[in-house]
XYZ file of C-alpha atoms in Angstrom:
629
model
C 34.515 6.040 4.628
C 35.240 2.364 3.129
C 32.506 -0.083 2.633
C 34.334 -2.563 4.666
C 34.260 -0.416 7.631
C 30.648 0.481 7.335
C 29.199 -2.303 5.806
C 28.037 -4.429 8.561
C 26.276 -2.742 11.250
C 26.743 -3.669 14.395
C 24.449 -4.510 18.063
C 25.369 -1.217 18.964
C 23.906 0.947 16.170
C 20.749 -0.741 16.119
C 20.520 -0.498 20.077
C 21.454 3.395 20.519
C 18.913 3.738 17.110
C 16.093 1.630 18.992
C 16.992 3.699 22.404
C 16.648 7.098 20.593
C 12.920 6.045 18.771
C 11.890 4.995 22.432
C 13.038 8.373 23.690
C 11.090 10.460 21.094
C 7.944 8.181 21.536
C 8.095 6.409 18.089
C 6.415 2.765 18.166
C 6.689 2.198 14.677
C 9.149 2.932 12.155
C 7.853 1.529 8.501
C 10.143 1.163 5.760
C 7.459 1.896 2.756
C 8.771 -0.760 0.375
C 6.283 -2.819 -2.655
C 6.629 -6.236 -3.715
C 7.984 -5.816 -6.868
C 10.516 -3.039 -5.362
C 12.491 -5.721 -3.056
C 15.751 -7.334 -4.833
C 17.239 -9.995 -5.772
C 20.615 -11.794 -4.428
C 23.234 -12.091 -7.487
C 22.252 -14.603 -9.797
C 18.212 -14.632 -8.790
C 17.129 -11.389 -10.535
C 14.187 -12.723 -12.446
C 13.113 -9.111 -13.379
C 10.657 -8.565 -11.025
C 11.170 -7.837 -7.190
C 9.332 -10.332 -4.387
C 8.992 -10.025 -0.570
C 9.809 -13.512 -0.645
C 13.087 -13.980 -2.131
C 17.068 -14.432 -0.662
C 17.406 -10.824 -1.576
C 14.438 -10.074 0.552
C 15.947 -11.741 3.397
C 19.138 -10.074 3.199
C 17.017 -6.754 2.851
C 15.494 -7.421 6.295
C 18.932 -8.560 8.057
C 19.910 -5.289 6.796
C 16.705 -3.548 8.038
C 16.150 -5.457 11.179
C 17.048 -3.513 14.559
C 16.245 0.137 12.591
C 12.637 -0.539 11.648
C 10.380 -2.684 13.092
C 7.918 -2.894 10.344
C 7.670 -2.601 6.526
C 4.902 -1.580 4.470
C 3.855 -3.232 1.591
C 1.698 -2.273 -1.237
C -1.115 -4.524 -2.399
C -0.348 -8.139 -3.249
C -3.078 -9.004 -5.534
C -3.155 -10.457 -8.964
C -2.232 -7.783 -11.473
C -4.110 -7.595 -15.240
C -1.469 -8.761 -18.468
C -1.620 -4.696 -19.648
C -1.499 -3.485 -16.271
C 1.313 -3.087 -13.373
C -0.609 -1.352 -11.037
C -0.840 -2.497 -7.919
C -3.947 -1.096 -6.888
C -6.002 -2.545 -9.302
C -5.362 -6.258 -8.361
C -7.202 -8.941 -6.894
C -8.236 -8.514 -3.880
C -8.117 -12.623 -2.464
C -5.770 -14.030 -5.391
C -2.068 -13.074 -4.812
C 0.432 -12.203 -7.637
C 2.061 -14.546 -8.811
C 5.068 -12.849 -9.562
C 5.611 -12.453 -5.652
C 6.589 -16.388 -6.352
C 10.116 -16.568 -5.240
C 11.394 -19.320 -8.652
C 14.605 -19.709 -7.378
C 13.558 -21.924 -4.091
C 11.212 -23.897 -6.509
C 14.418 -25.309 -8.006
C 15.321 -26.780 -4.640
C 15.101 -29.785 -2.435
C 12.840 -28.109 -0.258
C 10.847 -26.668 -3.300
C 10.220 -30.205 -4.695
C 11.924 -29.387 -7.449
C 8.992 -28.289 -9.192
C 11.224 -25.873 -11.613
C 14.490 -26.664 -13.536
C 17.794 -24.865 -12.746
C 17.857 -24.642 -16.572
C 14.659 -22.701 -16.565
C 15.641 -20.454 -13.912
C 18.875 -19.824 -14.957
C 17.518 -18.952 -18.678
C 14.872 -16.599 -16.878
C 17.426 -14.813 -15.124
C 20.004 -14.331 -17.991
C 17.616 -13.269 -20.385
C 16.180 -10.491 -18.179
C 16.080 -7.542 -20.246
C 16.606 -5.175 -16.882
C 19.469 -7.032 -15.764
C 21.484 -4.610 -13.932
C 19.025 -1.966 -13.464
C 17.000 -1.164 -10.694
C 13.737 -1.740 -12.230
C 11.247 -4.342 -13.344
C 10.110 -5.405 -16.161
C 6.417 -6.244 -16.355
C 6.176 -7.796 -19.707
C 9.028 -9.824 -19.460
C 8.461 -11.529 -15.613
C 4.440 -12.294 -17.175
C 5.433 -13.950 -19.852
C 8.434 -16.077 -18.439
C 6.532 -16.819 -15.529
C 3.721 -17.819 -17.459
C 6.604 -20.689 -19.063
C 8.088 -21.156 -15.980
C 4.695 -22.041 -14.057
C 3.584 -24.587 -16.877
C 6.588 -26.235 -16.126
C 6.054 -26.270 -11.976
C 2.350 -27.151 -12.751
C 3.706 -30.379 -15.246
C 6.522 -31.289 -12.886
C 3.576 -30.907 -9.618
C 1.082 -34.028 -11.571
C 4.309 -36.312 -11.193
C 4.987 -35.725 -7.654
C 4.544 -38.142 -4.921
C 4.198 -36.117 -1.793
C 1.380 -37.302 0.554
C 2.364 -34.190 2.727
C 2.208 -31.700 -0.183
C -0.389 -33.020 -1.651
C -2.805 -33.257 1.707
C -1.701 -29.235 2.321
C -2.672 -28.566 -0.948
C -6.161 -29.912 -0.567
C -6.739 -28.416 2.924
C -5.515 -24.714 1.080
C -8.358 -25.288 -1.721
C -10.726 -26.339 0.968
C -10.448 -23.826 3.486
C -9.965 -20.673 0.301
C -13.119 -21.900 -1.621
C -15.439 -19.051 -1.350
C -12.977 -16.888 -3.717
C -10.401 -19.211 -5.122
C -13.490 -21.263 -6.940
C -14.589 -18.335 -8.433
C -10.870 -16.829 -9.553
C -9.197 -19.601 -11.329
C -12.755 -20.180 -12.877
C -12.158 -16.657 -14.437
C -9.256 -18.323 -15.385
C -10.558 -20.494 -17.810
C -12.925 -18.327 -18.855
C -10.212 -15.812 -19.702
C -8.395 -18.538 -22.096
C -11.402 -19.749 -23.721
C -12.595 -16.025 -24.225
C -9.223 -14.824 -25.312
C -9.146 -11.814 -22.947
C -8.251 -11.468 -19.006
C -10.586 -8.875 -18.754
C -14.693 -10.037 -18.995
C -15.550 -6.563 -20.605
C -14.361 -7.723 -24.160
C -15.379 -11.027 -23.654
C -17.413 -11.818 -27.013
C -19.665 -14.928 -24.936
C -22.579 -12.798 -23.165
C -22.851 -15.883 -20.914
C -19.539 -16.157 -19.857
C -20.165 -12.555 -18.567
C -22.482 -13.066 -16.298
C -22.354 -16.337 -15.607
C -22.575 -15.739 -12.095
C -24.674 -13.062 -11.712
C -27.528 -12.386 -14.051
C -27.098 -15.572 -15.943
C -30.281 -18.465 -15.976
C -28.867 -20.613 -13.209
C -29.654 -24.125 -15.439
C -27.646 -22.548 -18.125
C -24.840 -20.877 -16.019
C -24.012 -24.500 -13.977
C -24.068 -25.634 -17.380
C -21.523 -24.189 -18.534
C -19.796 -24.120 -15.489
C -19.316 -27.907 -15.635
C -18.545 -27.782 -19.193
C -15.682 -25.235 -18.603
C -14.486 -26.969 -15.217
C -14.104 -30.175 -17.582
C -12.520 -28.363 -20.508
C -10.065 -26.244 -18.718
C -9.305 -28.634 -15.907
C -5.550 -28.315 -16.022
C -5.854 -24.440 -15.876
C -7.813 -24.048 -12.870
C -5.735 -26.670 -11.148
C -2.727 -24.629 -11.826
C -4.212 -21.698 -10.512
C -4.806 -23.179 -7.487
C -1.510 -24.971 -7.072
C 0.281 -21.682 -7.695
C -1.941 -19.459 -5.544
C -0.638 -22.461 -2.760
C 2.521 -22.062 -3.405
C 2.582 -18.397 -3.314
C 0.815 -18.330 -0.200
C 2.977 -20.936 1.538
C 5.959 -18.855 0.914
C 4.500 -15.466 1.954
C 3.910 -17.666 5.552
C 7.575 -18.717 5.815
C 8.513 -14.922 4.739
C 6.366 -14.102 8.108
C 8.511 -15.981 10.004
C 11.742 -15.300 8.716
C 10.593 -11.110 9.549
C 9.263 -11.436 12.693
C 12.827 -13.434 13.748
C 14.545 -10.228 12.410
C 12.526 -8.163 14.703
C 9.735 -7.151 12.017
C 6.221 -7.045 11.134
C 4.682 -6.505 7.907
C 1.458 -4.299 7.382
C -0.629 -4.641 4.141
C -1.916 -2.895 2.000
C -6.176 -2.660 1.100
C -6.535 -0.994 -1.941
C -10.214 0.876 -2.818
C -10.420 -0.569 -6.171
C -11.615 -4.069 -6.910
C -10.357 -5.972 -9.948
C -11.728 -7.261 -13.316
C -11.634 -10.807 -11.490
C -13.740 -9.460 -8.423
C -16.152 -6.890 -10.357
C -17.080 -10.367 -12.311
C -17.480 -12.645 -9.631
C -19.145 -10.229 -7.257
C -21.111 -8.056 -9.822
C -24.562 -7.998 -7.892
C -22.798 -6.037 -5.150
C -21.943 -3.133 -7.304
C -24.047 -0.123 -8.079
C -24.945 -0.532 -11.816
C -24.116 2.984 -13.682
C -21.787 4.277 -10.522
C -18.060 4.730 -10.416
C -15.966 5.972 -7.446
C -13.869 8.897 -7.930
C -12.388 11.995 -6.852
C -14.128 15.122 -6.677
C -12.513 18.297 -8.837
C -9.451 20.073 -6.865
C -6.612 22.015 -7.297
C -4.636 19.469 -8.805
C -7.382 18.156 -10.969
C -10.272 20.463 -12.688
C -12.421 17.760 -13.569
C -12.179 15.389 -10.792
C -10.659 11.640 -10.978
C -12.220 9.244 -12.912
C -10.769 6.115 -11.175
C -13.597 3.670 -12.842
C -13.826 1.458 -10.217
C -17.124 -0.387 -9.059
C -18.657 1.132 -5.971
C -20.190 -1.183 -3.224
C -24.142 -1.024 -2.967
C -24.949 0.226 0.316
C -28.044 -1.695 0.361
C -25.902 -5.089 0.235
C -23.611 -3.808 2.930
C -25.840 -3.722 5.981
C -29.424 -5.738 6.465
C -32.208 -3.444 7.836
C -31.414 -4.862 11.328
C -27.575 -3.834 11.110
C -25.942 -7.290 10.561
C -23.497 -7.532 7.874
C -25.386 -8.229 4.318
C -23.943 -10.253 1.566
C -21.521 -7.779 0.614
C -20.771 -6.722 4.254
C -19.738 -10.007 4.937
C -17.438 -10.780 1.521
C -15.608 -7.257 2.844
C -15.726 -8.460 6.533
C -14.216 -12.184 5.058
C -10.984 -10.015 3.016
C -10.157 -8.177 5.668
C -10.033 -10.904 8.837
C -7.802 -12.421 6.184
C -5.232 -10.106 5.979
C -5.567 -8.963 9.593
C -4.966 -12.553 10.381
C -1.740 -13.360 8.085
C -0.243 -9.237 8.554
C 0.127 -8.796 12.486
C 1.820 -5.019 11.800
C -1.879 -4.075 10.320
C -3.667 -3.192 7.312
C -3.109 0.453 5.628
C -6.404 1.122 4.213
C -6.094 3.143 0.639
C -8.173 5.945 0.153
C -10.271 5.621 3.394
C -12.596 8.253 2.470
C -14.243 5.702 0.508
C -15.259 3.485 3.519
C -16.961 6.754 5.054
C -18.014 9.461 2.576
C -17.101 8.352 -1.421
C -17.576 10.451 -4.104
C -19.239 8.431 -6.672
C -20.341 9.699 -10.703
C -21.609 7.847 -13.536
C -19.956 5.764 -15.925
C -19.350 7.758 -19.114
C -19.631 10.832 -17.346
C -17.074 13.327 -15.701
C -16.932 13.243 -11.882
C -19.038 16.584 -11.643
C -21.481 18.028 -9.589
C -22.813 19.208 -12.935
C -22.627 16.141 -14.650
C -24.419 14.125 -11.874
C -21.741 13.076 -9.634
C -21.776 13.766 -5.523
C -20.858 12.030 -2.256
C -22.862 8.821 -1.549
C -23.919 9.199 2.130
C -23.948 13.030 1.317
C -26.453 13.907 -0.962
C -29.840 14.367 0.235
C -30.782 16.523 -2.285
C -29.569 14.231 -5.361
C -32.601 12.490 -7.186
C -30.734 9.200 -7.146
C -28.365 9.318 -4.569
C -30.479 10.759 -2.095
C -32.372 7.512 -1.062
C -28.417 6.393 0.630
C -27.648 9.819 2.044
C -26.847 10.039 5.671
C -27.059 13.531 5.909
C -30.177 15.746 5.877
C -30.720 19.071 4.094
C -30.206 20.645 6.948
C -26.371 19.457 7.577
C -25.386 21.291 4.982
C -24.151 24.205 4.227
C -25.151 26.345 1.146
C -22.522 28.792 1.026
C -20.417 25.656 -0.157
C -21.394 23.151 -2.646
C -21.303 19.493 -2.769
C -18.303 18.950 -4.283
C -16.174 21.088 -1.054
C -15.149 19.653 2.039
C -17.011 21.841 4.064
C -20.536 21.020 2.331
C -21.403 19.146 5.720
C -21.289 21.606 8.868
C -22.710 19.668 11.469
C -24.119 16.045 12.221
C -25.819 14.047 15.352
C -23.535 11.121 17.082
C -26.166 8.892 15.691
C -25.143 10.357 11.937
C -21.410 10.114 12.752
C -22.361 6.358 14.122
C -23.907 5.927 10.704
C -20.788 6.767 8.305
C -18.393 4.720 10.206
C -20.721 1.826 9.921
C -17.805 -0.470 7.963
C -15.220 0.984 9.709
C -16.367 -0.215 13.022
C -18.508 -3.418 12.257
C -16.184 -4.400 9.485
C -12.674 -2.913 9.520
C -12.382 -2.807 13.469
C -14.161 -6.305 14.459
C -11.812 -7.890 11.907
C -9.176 -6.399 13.591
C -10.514 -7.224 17.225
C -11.363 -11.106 15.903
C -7.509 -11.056 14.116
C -6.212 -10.421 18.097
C -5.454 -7.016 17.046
C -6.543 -3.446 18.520
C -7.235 -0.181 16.243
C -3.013 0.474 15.978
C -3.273 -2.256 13.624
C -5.466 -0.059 11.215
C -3.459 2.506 8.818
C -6.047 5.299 7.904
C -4.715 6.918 4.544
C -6.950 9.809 5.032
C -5.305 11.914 2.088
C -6.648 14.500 -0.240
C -10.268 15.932 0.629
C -11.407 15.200 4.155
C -15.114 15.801 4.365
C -16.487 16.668 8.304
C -18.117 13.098 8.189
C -14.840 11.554 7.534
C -12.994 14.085 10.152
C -15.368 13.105 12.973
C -15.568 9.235 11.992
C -11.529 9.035 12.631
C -11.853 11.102 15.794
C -14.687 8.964 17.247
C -13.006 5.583 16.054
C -9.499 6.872 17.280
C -8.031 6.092 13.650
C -4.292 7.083 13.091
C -3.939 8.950 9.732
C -1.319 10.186 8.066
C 0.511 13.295 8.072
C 2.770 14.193 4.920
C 5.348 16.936 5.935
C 5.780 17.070 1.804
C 2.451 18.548 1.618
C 2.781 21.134 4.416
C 0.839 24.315 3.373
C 3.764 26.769 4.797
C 1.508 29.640 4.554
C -0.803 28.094 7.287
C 0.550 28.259 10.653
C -1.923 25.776 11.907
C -1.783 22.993 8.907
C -2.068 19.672 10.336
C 1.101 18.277 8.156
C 3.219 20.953 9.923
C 5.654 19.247 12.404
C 4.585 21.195 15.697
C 1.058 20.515 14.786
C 1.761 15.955 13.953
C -0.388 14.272 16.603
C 0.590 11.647 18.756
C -2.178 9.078 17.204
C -0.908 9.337 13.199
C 1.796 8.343 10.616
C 4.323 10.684 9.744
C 6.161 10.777 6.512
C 7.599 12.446 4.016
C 5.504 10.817 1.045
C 3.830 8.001 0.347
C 4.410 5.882 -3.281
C 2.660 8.200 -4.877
C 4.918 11.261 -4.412
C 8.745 12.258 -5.578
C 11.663 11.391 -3.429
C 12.217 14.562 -0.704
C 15.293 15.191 -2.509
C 13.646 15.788 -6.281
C 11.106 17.816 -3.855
C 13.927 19.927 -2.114
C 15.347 20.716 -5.294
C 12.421 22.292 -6.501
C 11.998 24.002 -3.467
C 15.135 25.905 -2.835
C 15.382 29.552 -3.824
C 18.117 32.346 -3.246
C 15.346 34.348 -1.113
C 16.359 33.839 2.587
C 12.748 34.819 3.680
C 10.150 31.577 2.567
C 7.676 30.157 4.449
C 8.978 26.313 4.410
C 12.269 27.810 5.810
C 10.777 29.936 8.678
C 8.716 27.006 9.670
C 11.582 24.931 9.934
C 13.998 27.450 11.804
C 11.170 27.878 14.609
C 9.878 24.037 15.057
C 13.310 22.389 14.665
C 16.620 24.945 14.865
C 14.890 27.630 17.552
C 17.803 27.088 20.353
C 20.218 25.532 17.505
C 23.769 27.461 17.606
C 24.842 28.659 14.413
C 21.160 30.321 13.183
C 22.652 32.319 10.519
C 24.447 29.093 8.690
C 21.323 26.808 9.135
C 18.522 29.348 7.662
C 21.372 29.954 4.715
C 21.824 26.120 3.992
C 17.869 25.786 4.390
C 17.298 27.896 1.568
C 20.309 26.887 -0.688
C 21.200 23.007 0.163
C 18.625 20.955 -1.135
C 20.029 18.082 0.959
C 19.766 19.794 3.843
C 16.461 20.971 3.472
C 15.519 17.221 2.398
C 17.355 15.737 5.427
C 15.492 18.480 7.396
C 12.395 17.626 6.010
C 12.950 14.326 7.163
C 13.979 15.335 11.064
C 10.579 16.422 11.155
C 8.874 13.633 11.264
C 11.239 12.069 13.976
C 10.783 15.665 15.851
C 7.104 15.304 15.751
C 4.916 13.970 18.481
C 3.742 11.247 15.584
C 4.364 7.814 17.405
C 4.469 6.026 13.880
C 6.356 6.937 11.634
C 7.101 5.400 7.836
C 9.590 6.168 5.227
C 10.174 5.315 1.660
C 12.539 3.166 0.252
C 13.895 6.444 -2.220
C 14.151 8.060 0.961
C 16.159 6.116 3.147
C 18.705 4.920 0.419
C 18.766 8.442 -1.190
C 17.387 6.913 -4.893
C 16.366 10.473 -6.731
C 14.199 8.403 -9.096
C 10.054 8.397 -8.842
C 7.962 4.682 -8.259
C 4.971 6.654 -9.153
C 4.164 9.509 -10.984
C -0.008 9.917 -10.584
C -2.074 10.710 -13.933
C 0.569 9.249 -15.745
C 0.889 5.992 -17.450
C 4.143 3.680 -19.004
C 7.000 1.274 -17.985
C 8.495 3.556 -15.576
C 5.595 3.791 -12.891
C 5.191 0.776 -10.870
C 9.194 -0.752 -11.701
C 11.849 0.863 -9.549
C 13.654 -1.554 -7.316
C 15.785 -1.377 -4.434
C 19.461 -2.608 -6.276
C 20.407 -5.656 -5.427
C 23.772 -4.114 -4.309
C 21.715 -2.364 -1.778
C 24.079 -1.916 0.978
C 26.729 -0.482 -1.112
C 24.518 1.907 -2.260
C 23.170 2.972 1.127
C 26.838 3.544 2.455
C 27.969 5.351 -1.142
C 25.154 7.754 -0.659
C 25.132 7.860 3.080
C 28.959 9.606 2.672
C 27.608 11.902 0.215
C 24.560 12.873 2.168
C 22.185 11.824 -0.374
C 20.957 8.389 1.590
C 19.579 8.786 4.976
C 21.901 8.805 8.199
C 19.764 7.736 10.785
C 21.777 8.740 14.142
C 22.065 12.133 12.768
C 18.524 12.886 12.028
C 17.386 11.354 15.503
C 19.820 13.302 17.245
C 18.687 16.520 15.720
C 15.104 15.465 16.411
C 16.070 15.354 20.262
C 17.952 18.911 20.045
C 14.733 20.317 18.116
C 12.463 19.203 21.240
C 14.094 21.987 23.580
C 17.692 22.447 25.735
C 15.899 20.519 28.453
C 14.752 17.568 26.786
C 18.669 17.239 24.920
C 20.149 17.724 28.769
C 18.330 14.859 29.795
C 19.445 12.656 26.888
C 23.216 14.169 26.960
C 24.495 10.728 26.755
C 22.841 9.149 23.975
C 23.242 12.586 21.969
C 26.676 11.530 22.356
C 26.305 8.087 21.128
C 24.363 9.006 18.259
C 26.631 11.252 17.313
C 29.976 8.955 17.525
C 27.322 6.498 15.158
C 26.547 9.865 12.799
């Protein structure tokens, strides 16, 4: 097939696509793609991927009419030694989400050189590749923003400058305190407050004597005055752009959901240190895949700040109830909440320690035995269950509606009501319920009606009644192969196929998807010898299922064999692959070869796999999905 017959798709595609998700129940259809993973148009790579750039926009042309939403990841402020996403700000936006090129425009003021940008772009190290580079789009962004901020103080905009103000106005209550941290972090020599050598400086706003700590406030306000303006002016501009970016997806028939990571930042733990637990981490209990737990480090939220004795939201209720109104408010598709068994039932441990039962560590709300964490515990002795121990999911066996009430206390009077005040309803709230799910968290998404998410990639075969099995999906959850943290299906299907005929992942297939296919003997054959089959397969399950939502990543659809994220390990590669900016070509390349994925055919063999019936009654668009295939 040529590119030049392929490469534009038409009215028609996108209508008998839309008409088949409709048939199979599917209201949303997420294309799982990160900031820094979007690309660039030729010319504009700067080395680092932005929702917000021309190669974005041609991205969601491209996209437009097949998905109707895309998931980001989180759009915080990263650290200088660290690319991870989910340990950014949770208020401040990256930076590097800045689209330069439109800066060097008209309609950008002008505020960067064509000579700067064009030096950016040719000396990016990655030019050509389909990944980032961290350390180079820091540093030349660093350059490139001194140079915006310089060019900014000469401007004569009454209209820029009177939106500028209002944005500093109305994002005070955090933006104050994070380009203060700013300036703190160049007169300290350090972006992260830990190594800071001024004791001061470190808990200026917390602990600090409040004569000395407005001291040196003023003092540092006065002293770094053009770095906490620039801050500000570039947290502006990044945030006017992401609002344009809004408007230019919702005209292609898409909504964007975000992404609320667990952790909070260096910036954050600093400026909101009195709401932390002092000694406590949150963490991961020890599992299969890990024998002493997950040490994730990161600052746990003191329950006694989260609720006054009355139930209104205390001082750190409301900061959480303040983030997340935000990003209900500018995301309209929703918010995916990471790790949302730390908003119900978190396994916590001490700093310095291993997250052990042994070593002192147990669930928060769970422990009413612990002599510390037992004062918090929702649970009573008797709601457990001592032929399991704390650290299992089943350690909690039963609990009153008034309990269950209890646990989903920030789920309903934060995470909801934000959602409800946003003019949103609970479809707007992505519940990443993976890993461990403790019987608090279980019954706190059934009361609430949360939609979770269901990874077909994880299916225990063995289990005939394992929730991530397709003829077990329910209606009210997000299907998907994997999330950013797992390998493309393909990488997985090649580890998976075997020469034995007679394996549980192809049984499971041949009865919830091929049962009244023709042809058995072929299909269980290629199931257990085709890896791209048995990916593609993998991936007609979650159309087949009764899921109505439904997200995919970007390795996925365009058939990339390369990881984003490898968990538990660190380097350049995690966090940096991109979509290539010759995106399209790619996707039709690898959609001949079978490696990318062709949506008419795997929606088509989703409506076969519900029954003989259900394919009579849509004879005619099988047809028309199968002219498109």
């Amino acid at each position: 097939m040529q590119l030049e017959q392929v490469q534009k798709i038409n009215e028609n595609y996108k209508k008998t696509v839309k008409k088949a998700l409709n048939v199979l129940g599917k209201k949303h259809l997420a294309l799982i793609c990160h900031g820094v993973s979007f690309p660039a148009l030729e010319g504009e790579n700067t080395g680092f991927g932005t929702y917000n750039s021309n190669g974005a926009k041609k991205l969601y042309e491209f996209l437009g009419g097949m998905f109707n939403v895309i998931q980001l990841g989180p759009n915080g402020k990263t650290k200088k030694g660290d690319a991870s996403p989910y340990t950014g700000t949770v208020f401040s936006q990256n930076p590097l989400f800045i689209d330069l090129k439109s800066l060097t425009e008209k309609e950008g003021h002008n505020l960067l050189s064509k000579e700067t940008f064009d030096k950016i772009v040719k000396s990016n190290p990655k030019q050509g590749q389909n990944r980032a580079d961290y350390a180079y789009a820091t540093s030349s962004y660093d350059n490139a923003f001194d140079e915006i901020y310089s060019n900014y103080k000469k401007l004569s905009d009454k209209t820029f400058e009177k939106e500028f103000e209002q944005f500093k106005k109305e994002n005070a209550s955090w933006l104050d305190n994070d380009s203060l941290y700013e300036a703190l972090s160049v007169e300290n020599g350090s972006d992260y407050y830990p190594n800071w050598k001024n004791d001061l400086d470190k808990n200026l706003l917390y602990k600090a004597d409040k004569k000395l700590a407005k001291k040196r406030i003023e003092e540092i306000t006065k002293k770094h005055k053009d770095v906490i303006e620039k801050y500000k002016l570039i947290q502006f501009i990044v945030a006017k752009q992401s609002d344009k970016t809004r408007e230019f997806v919702k005209k292609n028939g898409l909504k964007m959901i975000a992404d609320r990571q667990v952790a909070f930042s260096d910036r954050d733990c600093w400026a909101y240190q009195s709401l932390f637990m002092e000694g406590w981490s949150l963490g991961c209990p020890p599992d299969y895949f890990s024998k002493d737990g997950q040490a994730w480090d990161f600052s746990v939220v003191n329950p006694e700040k989260l609720f006054n004795k009355d139930g209104s939201l205390g001082e750190a209720g409301q900061l959480l109830k303040r983030l997340y109104l935000k990003m209900f408010k500018e995301n309209p598709g929703g918010v995916r909440i990471d790790h949302t068994v730390g908003l119900i039932d978190p396994w916590v441990y001490k700093k310095g320690h291993k997250p052990k039962v042994e070593e002192g560590a147990g669930r928060l709300y769970s422990s009413p035995n612990h002599p510390e964490l037992s004062k918090y515990s929702i649970a009573k002795s008797e709601n457990t269950d001592s032929d399991y121990k704390p650290d299992e999911e089943k350690w909690i066996k039963e609990l009153s509606d008034e309990q269950i009430k209890q646990y989903g206390a920030m789920i309903e009077k934060i995470v909801i009501q934000s959602a409800k005040e946003a003019g949103l309803d609970k479809s707007a709230i992505v519940a990443e319920d993976l890993g461990t799910l403790t019987y608090p968290v279980v019954e706190v998404m059934k009361k609430y009606e949360l939609a979770g998410m269901k990874l077909v990639q994880f299916v225990v075969a063995t289990e005939p009644d394992h929730p991530y099995r397709c003829k077990n999906i329910t209606a009210n959850s997000w299907a998907m192969t994997g999330t950013h943290d797992n390998r493309p299906i393909r990488l997985w299907a090649k580890d998976t196929v075997n020469t034995e005929e007679d394996t549980p992942h192809v049984n499971n297939l041949m009865e919830d998807l091929y049962k009244e296919f023709e042809g058995q003997d072929m299909i269980r054959h290629k199931l257990y010898t085709d890896d791209k089959f048995l990916a593609f397969s993998k991936l007609v399950e979650i159309f087949a299922s009764k899921a109505e939502n439904l997200q995919i990543f970007f390795t996925d659809f365009f058939g990339i064999q390369e990881a984003y994220n490898t968990p538990g390990t660190s380097g350049n590669k995690n966090w940096s692959l991109r979509i290539p900016d010759n995106f399209e070509e790619l996707y039709y390349n690898n959609l001949s070869t079978g490696d990318a994925l062709n949506l008419p055919l795997a929606l088509s063999y989703a409506i076969k796999a519900r029954g003989r019936d259900f394919a009579e009654k849509n004879k005619e668009l099988l047809v028309e999905l199968e002219k498109l295939a």
